[in-house]
Short mmCIF file of C-alpha atoms and ligand atoms in Angstrom, two decimals:
data_model
loop_
_atom_site.label_atom_id
_atom_site.label_comp_id
_atom_site.label_asym_id
_atom_site.label_seq_id
_atom_site.Cartn_x
_atom_site.Cartn_y
_atom_site.Cartn_z
CA UNK X 1 0.00 0.00 0.00
CA UNK X 2 2.76 2.42 0.92
CA UNK X 3 4.50 1.75 -2.36
CA UNK X 4 1.48 2.66 -4.46
CA UNK X 5 -0.28 5.27 -2.29
CA UNK X 6 -0.73 8.69 -3.90
CA UNK X 7 -1.35 10.44 -0.61
CA UNK X 8 0.36 9.67 2.69
CA UNK X 9 0.25 11.57 5.96
CA UNK X 10 2.53 10.83 8.89
CA UNK X 11 2.06 11.83 12.53
CA UNK X 12 5.18 11.64 14.67
CA UNK X 13 5.86 12.08 18.35
CA UNK X 14 8.79 11.98 20.72
CA UNK X 15 9.49 8.29 19.97
CA UNK X 16 10.60 9.28 16.46
CA UNK X 17 13.53 11.16 17.99
CA UNK X 18 14.23 8.74 20.86
CA UNK X 19 16.91 6.87 18.93
CA UNK X 20 18.61 10.22 18.29
CA UNK X 21 19.11 10.49 22.05
CA UNK X 22 16.24 12.86 22.85
CA UNK X 23 14.22 11.48 25.76
CA UNK X 24 10.47 10.98 25.34
CA UNK X 25 8.08 12.75 27.71
CA UNK X 26 6.30 9.74 29.15
CA UNK X 27 8.35 6.72 30.05
CA UNK X 28 11.93 6.05 31.14
CA UNK X 29 14.26 9.05 30.99
CA UNK X 30 11.35 11.39 30.35
CA UNK X 31 11.65 13.37 33.54
CA UNK X 32 13.85 16.39 34.10
CA UNK X 33 14.77 17.03 37.76
CA UNK X 34 11.73 14.94 38.83
CA UNK X 35 9.28 17.23 37.03
CA UNK X 36 6.68 15.99 34.58
CA UNK X 37 6.15 17.94 31.32
CA UNK X 38 2.64 18.85 32.51
CA UNK X 39 4.27 20.77 35.39
CA UNK X 40 6.81 22.64 33.25
CA UNK X 41 5.11 23.19 29.90
CA UNK X 42 2.34 25.49 31.09
CA UNK X 43 1.77 29.24 31.03
CA UNK X 44 1.33 29.13 34.83
CA UNK X 45 4.71 27.47 35.41
CA UNK X 46 6.37 30.08 33.21
CA UNK X 47 4.63 32.95 34.99
CA UNK X 48 5.78 31.60 38.38
CA UNK X 49 9.37 30.84 37.44
CA UNK X 50 10.44 31.72 33.89
CA UNK X 51 14.11 31.05 34.65
CA UNK X 52 13.40 27.51 35.79
CA UNK X 53 11.24 26.71 32.78
CA UNK X 54 13.89 28.19 30.47
CA UNK X 55 16.51 25.94 32.10
CA UNK X 56 14.45 22.96 30.99
CA UNK X 57 14.18 24.30 27.43
CA UNK X 58 17.86 25.18 27.38
CA UNK X 59 18.72 21.65 28.47
CA UNK X 60 16.54 20.29 25.64
CA UNK X 61 17.89 22.81 23.10
CA UNK X 62 21.40 21.62 23.87
CA UNK X 63 20.41 17.97 23.46
CA UNK X 64 18.66 18.71 20.16
CA UNK X 65 21.55 20.80 18.82
CA UNK X 66 23.90 17.87 19.41
CA UNK X 67 21.53 15.17 18.13
CA UNK X 68 21.50 13.77 14.61
CA UNK X 69 18.57 12.45 12.58
CA UNK X 70 18.21 8.67 12.83
CA UNK X 71 17.36 6.09 10.13
CA UNK X 72 13.63 6.54 10.89
CA UNK X 73 13.75 10.27 10.10
CA UNK X 74 15.67 9.51 6.90
CA UNK X 75 13.18 6.83 5.79
CA UNK X 76 10.32 9.34 6.14
CA UNK X 77 12.26 11.82 4.00
CA UNK X 78 12.62 9.11 1.32
CA UNK X 79 8.90 8.39 1.47
CA UNK X 80 8.16 12.06 0.77
CA UNK X 81 10.31 11.96 -2.37
CA UNK X 82 8.34 8.98 -3.71
CA UNK X 83 4.85 10.08 -2.83
CA UNK X 84 2.89 12.70 -4.84
CA UNK X 85 1.04 14.07 -1.80
CA UNK X 86 2.90 13.82 1.45
CA UNK X 87 2.49 15.65 4.74
CA UNK X 88 4.49 15.06 7.88
CA UNK X 89 2.71 16.28 10.99
CA UNK X 90 4.99 16.30 14.00
CA UNK X 91 4.32 16.97 17.66
CA UNK X 92 8.07 17.31 18.11
CA UNK X 93 9.60 20.71 18.64
CA UNK X 94 13.00 19.55 17.36
CA UNK X 95 14.15 19.99 13.75
CA UNK X 96 15.40 16.47 13.08
CA UNK X 97 12.83 15.76 10.35
CA UNK X 98 13.99 18.82 8.41
CA UNK X 99 17.64 17.93 8.96
CA UNK X 100 16.91 14.46 7.52
CA UNK X 101 15.51 16.08 4.36
CA UNK X 102 11.75 16.25 5.02
CA UNK X 103 10.17 19.29 3.36
CA UNK X 104 6.45 19.43 4.05
CA UNK X 105 6.56 19.41 7.86
CA UNK X 106 3.81 20.79 10.09
CA UNK X 107 4.99 21.52 13.64
CA UNK X 108 1.66 21.45 15.45
CA UNK X 109 3.37 22.04 18.83
CA UNK X 110 5.71 24.76 17.56
CA UNK X 111 9.50 24.82 17.39
CA UNK X 112 12.07 24.95 20.15
CA UNK X 113 14.17 27.24 17.92
CA UNK X 114 11.52 29.96 17.90
CA UNK X 115 11.11 32.53 20.64
CA UNK X 116 8.25 34.95 21.21
CA UNK X 117 8.17 38.17 23.21
CA UNK X 118 5.50 38.27 25.92
CA UNK X 119 5.37 42.08 25.67
CA UNK X 120 5.45 42.90 21.93
CA UNK X 121 4.50 39.43 20.63
CA UNK X 122 7.30 39.45 18.04
CA UNK X 123 8.36 35.97 17.02
CA UNK X 124 11.93 35.28 15.93
CA UNK X 125 14.04 32.30 15.05
CA UNK X 126 16.79 31.82 17.52
CA UNK X 127 19.23 29.18 16.30
CA UNK X 128 21.49 29.47 19.35
CA UNK X 129 21.63 26.31 21.45
CA UNK X 130 21.68 28.37 24.61
CA UNK X 131 20.71 31.88 25.51
CA UNK X 132 23.01 34.08 27.63
CA UNK X 133 20.48 35.40 30.15
CA UNK X 134 17.59 33.46 31.60
CA UNK X 135 14.89 34.35 30.90
CA UNK X 136 16.20 35.87 27.66
CA UNK X 137 14.95 39.34 26.80
CA UNK X 138 13.56 40.76 23.57
CA UNK X 139 16.14 42.72 21.57
CA UNK X 140 13.42 45.10 20.36
CA UNK X 141 11.52 45.99 23.51
CA UNK X 142 13.27 44.32 26.45
CA UNK X 143 10.25 42.13 27.25
CA UNK X 144 10.60 38.55 28.47
CA UNK X 145 10.98 35.96 25.70
CA UNK X 146 9.19 32.62 25.90
CA UNK X 147 9.82 29.48 23.86
CA UNK X 148 7.75 29.37 20.65
CA UNK X 149 6.14 26.10 21.61
CA UNK X 150 2.60 25.15 22.53
CA UNK X 151 2.00 24.66 26.23
CA UNK X 152 -0.75 22.69 27.98
CA UNK X 153 -3.96 24.64 27.87
CA UNK X 154 -2.90 26.69 24.83
CA UNK X 155 -4.32 26.65 21.32
CA UNK X 156 -2.33 25.11 18.51
CA UNK X 157 -1.10 27.47 15.76
CA UNK X 158 -4.25 27.95 13.69
CA UNK X 159 -3.00 27.59 10.12
CA UNK X 160 -0.68 24.72 10.93
CA UNK X 161 -3.46 22.89 12.73
CA UNK X 162 -6.02 23.32 9.96
CA UNK X 163 -3.45 22.07 7.44
CA UNK X 164 -2.86 19.04 9.68
CA UNK X 165 -6.59 18.27 9.90
CA UNK X 166 -6.89 18.58 6.13
CA UNK X 167 -3.89 16.26 5.59
CA UNK X 168 -5.33 13.67 7.99
CA UNK X 169 -8.79 13.88 6.42
CA UNK X 170 -7.56 13.47 2.84
CA UNK X 171 -4.83 10.81 2.97
CA UNK X 172 -4.99 7.18 1.90
CA UNK X 173 -2.62 6.08 4.65
CA UNK X 174 -1.82 7.64 8.01
CA UNK X 175 1.39 6.42 9.62
CA UNK X 176 1.56 7.09 13.36
CA UNK X 177 5.11 6.93 14.64
CA UNK X 178 6.38 7.11 18.22
CA UNK X 179 3.55 8.88 19.97
CA UNK X 180 1.57 7.82 23.04
CA UNK X 181 -1.48 9.64 21.59
CA UNK X 182 -2.00 11.03 25.09
CA UNK X 183 -2.23 14.69 24.15
CA UNK X 184 -5.18 16.24 22.33
CA UNK X 185 -6.04 17.63 19.87
CA UNK X 186 -3.05 16.08 18.03
CA UNK X 187 -4.09 12.56 19.05
CA UNK X 188 -7.50 13.15 17.45
CA UNK X 189 -5.89 13.18 13.99
CA UNK X 190 -6.03 9.38 14.07
CA UNK X 191 -9.83 9.36 14.33
CA UNK X 192 -10.12 12.07 11.69
CA UNK X 193 -8.12 9.93 9.24
CA UNK X 194 -9.93 6.74 10.15
CA UNK X 195 -13.40 8.30 9.79
CA UNK X 196 -12.38 9.60 6.38
CA UNK X 197 -11.52 6.06 5.30
CA UNK X 198 -7.72 6.10 5.56
CA UNK X 199 -5.72 3.04 6.51
CA UNK X 200 -3.96 3.73 9.81
CA UNK X 201 -0.68 2.06 10.74
CA UNK X 202 1.03 2.59 14.05
CA UNK X 203 4.74 2.04 14.66
CA UNK X 204 5.62 1.91 18.34
CA UNK X 205 7.30 -0.57 20.72
CA UNK X 206 4.09 -0.40 22.77
CA UNK X 207 1.45 -0.90 20.07
CA UNK X 208 -1.03 -3.78 20.31
CA UNK X 209 -2.34 -3.48 16.78
CA UNK X 210 0.42 -1.97 14.64
CA UNK X 211 4.06 -2.74 13.93
CA UNK X 212 5.72 -3.25 17.27
CA UNK X 213 9.29 -1.96 17.43
CA UNK X 214 11.62 0.98 17.09
CA UNK X 215 10.99 3.62 14.45
CA UNK X 216 14.66 3.63 13.46
CA UNK X 217 14.48 -0.08 12.67
CA UNK X 218 10.98 -0.55 11.26
CA UNK X 219 10.75 2.54 9.02
CA UNK X 220 13.87 1.69 6.97
CA UNK X 221 12.46 -1.83 6.45
CA UNK X 222 9.12 -0.41 5.29
CA UNK X 223 10.72 2.28 3.15
CA UNK X 224 14.04 0.85 1.93
P1 OAD T 301 5.31 10.55 24.67
O1 OAD T 301 6.54 10.63 25.50
O2 OAD T 301 4.01 10.69 25.34
O3 OAD T 301 5.26 9.14 23.92
C1 OAD T 301 6.38 8.63 23.24
C2 OAD T 301 5.94 7.36 22.54
O4 OAD T 301 7.03 6.90 21.76
C3 OAD T 301 5.56 6.21 23.47
O5 OAD T 301 4.33 5.66 23.03
C4 OAD T 301 6.69 5.21 23.29
O6 OAD T 301 6.23 3.85 23.39
C5 OAD T 301 7.16 5.50 21.89
N1 OAD T 301 8.56 5.19 21.60
C6 OAD T 301 9.64 5.24 22.43
N2 OAD T 301 10.76 4.95 21.77
C7 OAD T 301 10.41 4.72 20.47
C8 OAD T 301 11.13 4.38 19.30
N3 OAD T 301 12.44 4.24 19.30
N4 OAD T 301 10.42 4.23 18.14
C9 OAD T 301 9.07 4.38 18.13
N5 OAD T 301 8.35 4.69 19.21
C10 OAD T 301 9.01 4.87 20.37
O7 OAD T 301 5.51 11.61 23.49
P2 OAD T 301 4.41 12.28 22.55
O8 OAD T 301 3.33 11.33 22.23
O9 OAD T 301 5.16 12.91 21.44
O10 OAD T 301 3.72 18.39 24.04
O11 OAD T 301 3.87 13.40 23.51
C11 OAD T 301 2.91 14.29 23.04
C12 OAD T 301 3.16 15.68 23.59
O12 OAD T 301 3.26 15.66 25.01
C13 OAD T 301 4.47 16.30 23.16
O13 OAD T 301 4.39 16.92 21.89
C14 OAD T 301 4.70 17.33 24.20
C15 OAD T 301 4.35 16.52 25.42
O14 OAD T 301 3.98 17.25 26.50
C16 OAD T 301 4.11 19.65 23.88
O15 OAD T 301 5.27 19.99 23.78
C17 OAD T 301 2.95 20.60 23.80
#
C-alpha cells in the first residue's frame, strides 16, 4: 500500500527522535529534575518561574543541537520523495525531520528554535543552542521571551493545525510513529483519518495493533 499510495500523511511524536538520544516525555528518561512535562510546559509554570522553565528548554535545546537524525527520520524523507502528496505532521519541537531532508513538515506544537516576546509578541528564530540570560529578553523591547512552543492549555497554531486536519482527512494512509497519543487535539488526527476512510498504521514498541518496534528499525524496512 505504501509503495502505491498517492497520498500519505505521517504523525510523529517523541518516539521518532528517541533513537537520536532525545528522551520521550512519558516513560523512562522522560523526567527532568523529577518534574513531569505537565508541570513545566504550562503558562502558569512560566509565569511563576520563567528562569526555571527556560533551564528545561535550554537543556533540551542543547540535546537537540547535538543530536543527529536517525534512520527513521531519513526513511520518512525518502517516502516524501516517492509520494505525490505527502504531509508530515509532528508533535516534536525539534528539527530532526527537516535535517533528515523532510520538506512538508507541520509543527503542530511549535518549534524549540523559535522565541516569542511576551510584551510585543514578536516571534523570531533563535538558532542558538543556549541563551546568555535566563529568561532571555527581547532585543526590540526588552520584554521577556518565551519558547515558541505550545504549552498545555494553549491553542495550537491555527494555520498549521487546519493544514494538519486537512492532511489527515484526505490521505490514503496515516502512519503514526512514536507517539503515546495522550495529548489532544493532536491525538484526534487518528480518528479524523480513520473516519475519512484512511488506513492507519502505528509504529511503536508499545502498540497492540500496529508494527511493534523501534521507528529507526521498522521505518527503513518499510521504506528501503
Ligand atoms: P510521549 O513521550 O508521550 O510518547 C512517546 C511514545 O514513543 C511512546 O508511546 C513510546 O512507546 C514510543 N517510543 C519510544 N521509543 C520509540 C522508538 N524508538 N520508536 C518508536 N516509538 C518509540 O511523546 P508524545 O506522544 O510525542 O507536548 O507526547 C505528546 C506531547 O506531550 C508532546 O508533543 C509534548 C508533550 O507534553 C508539547 O510539547 C505541547
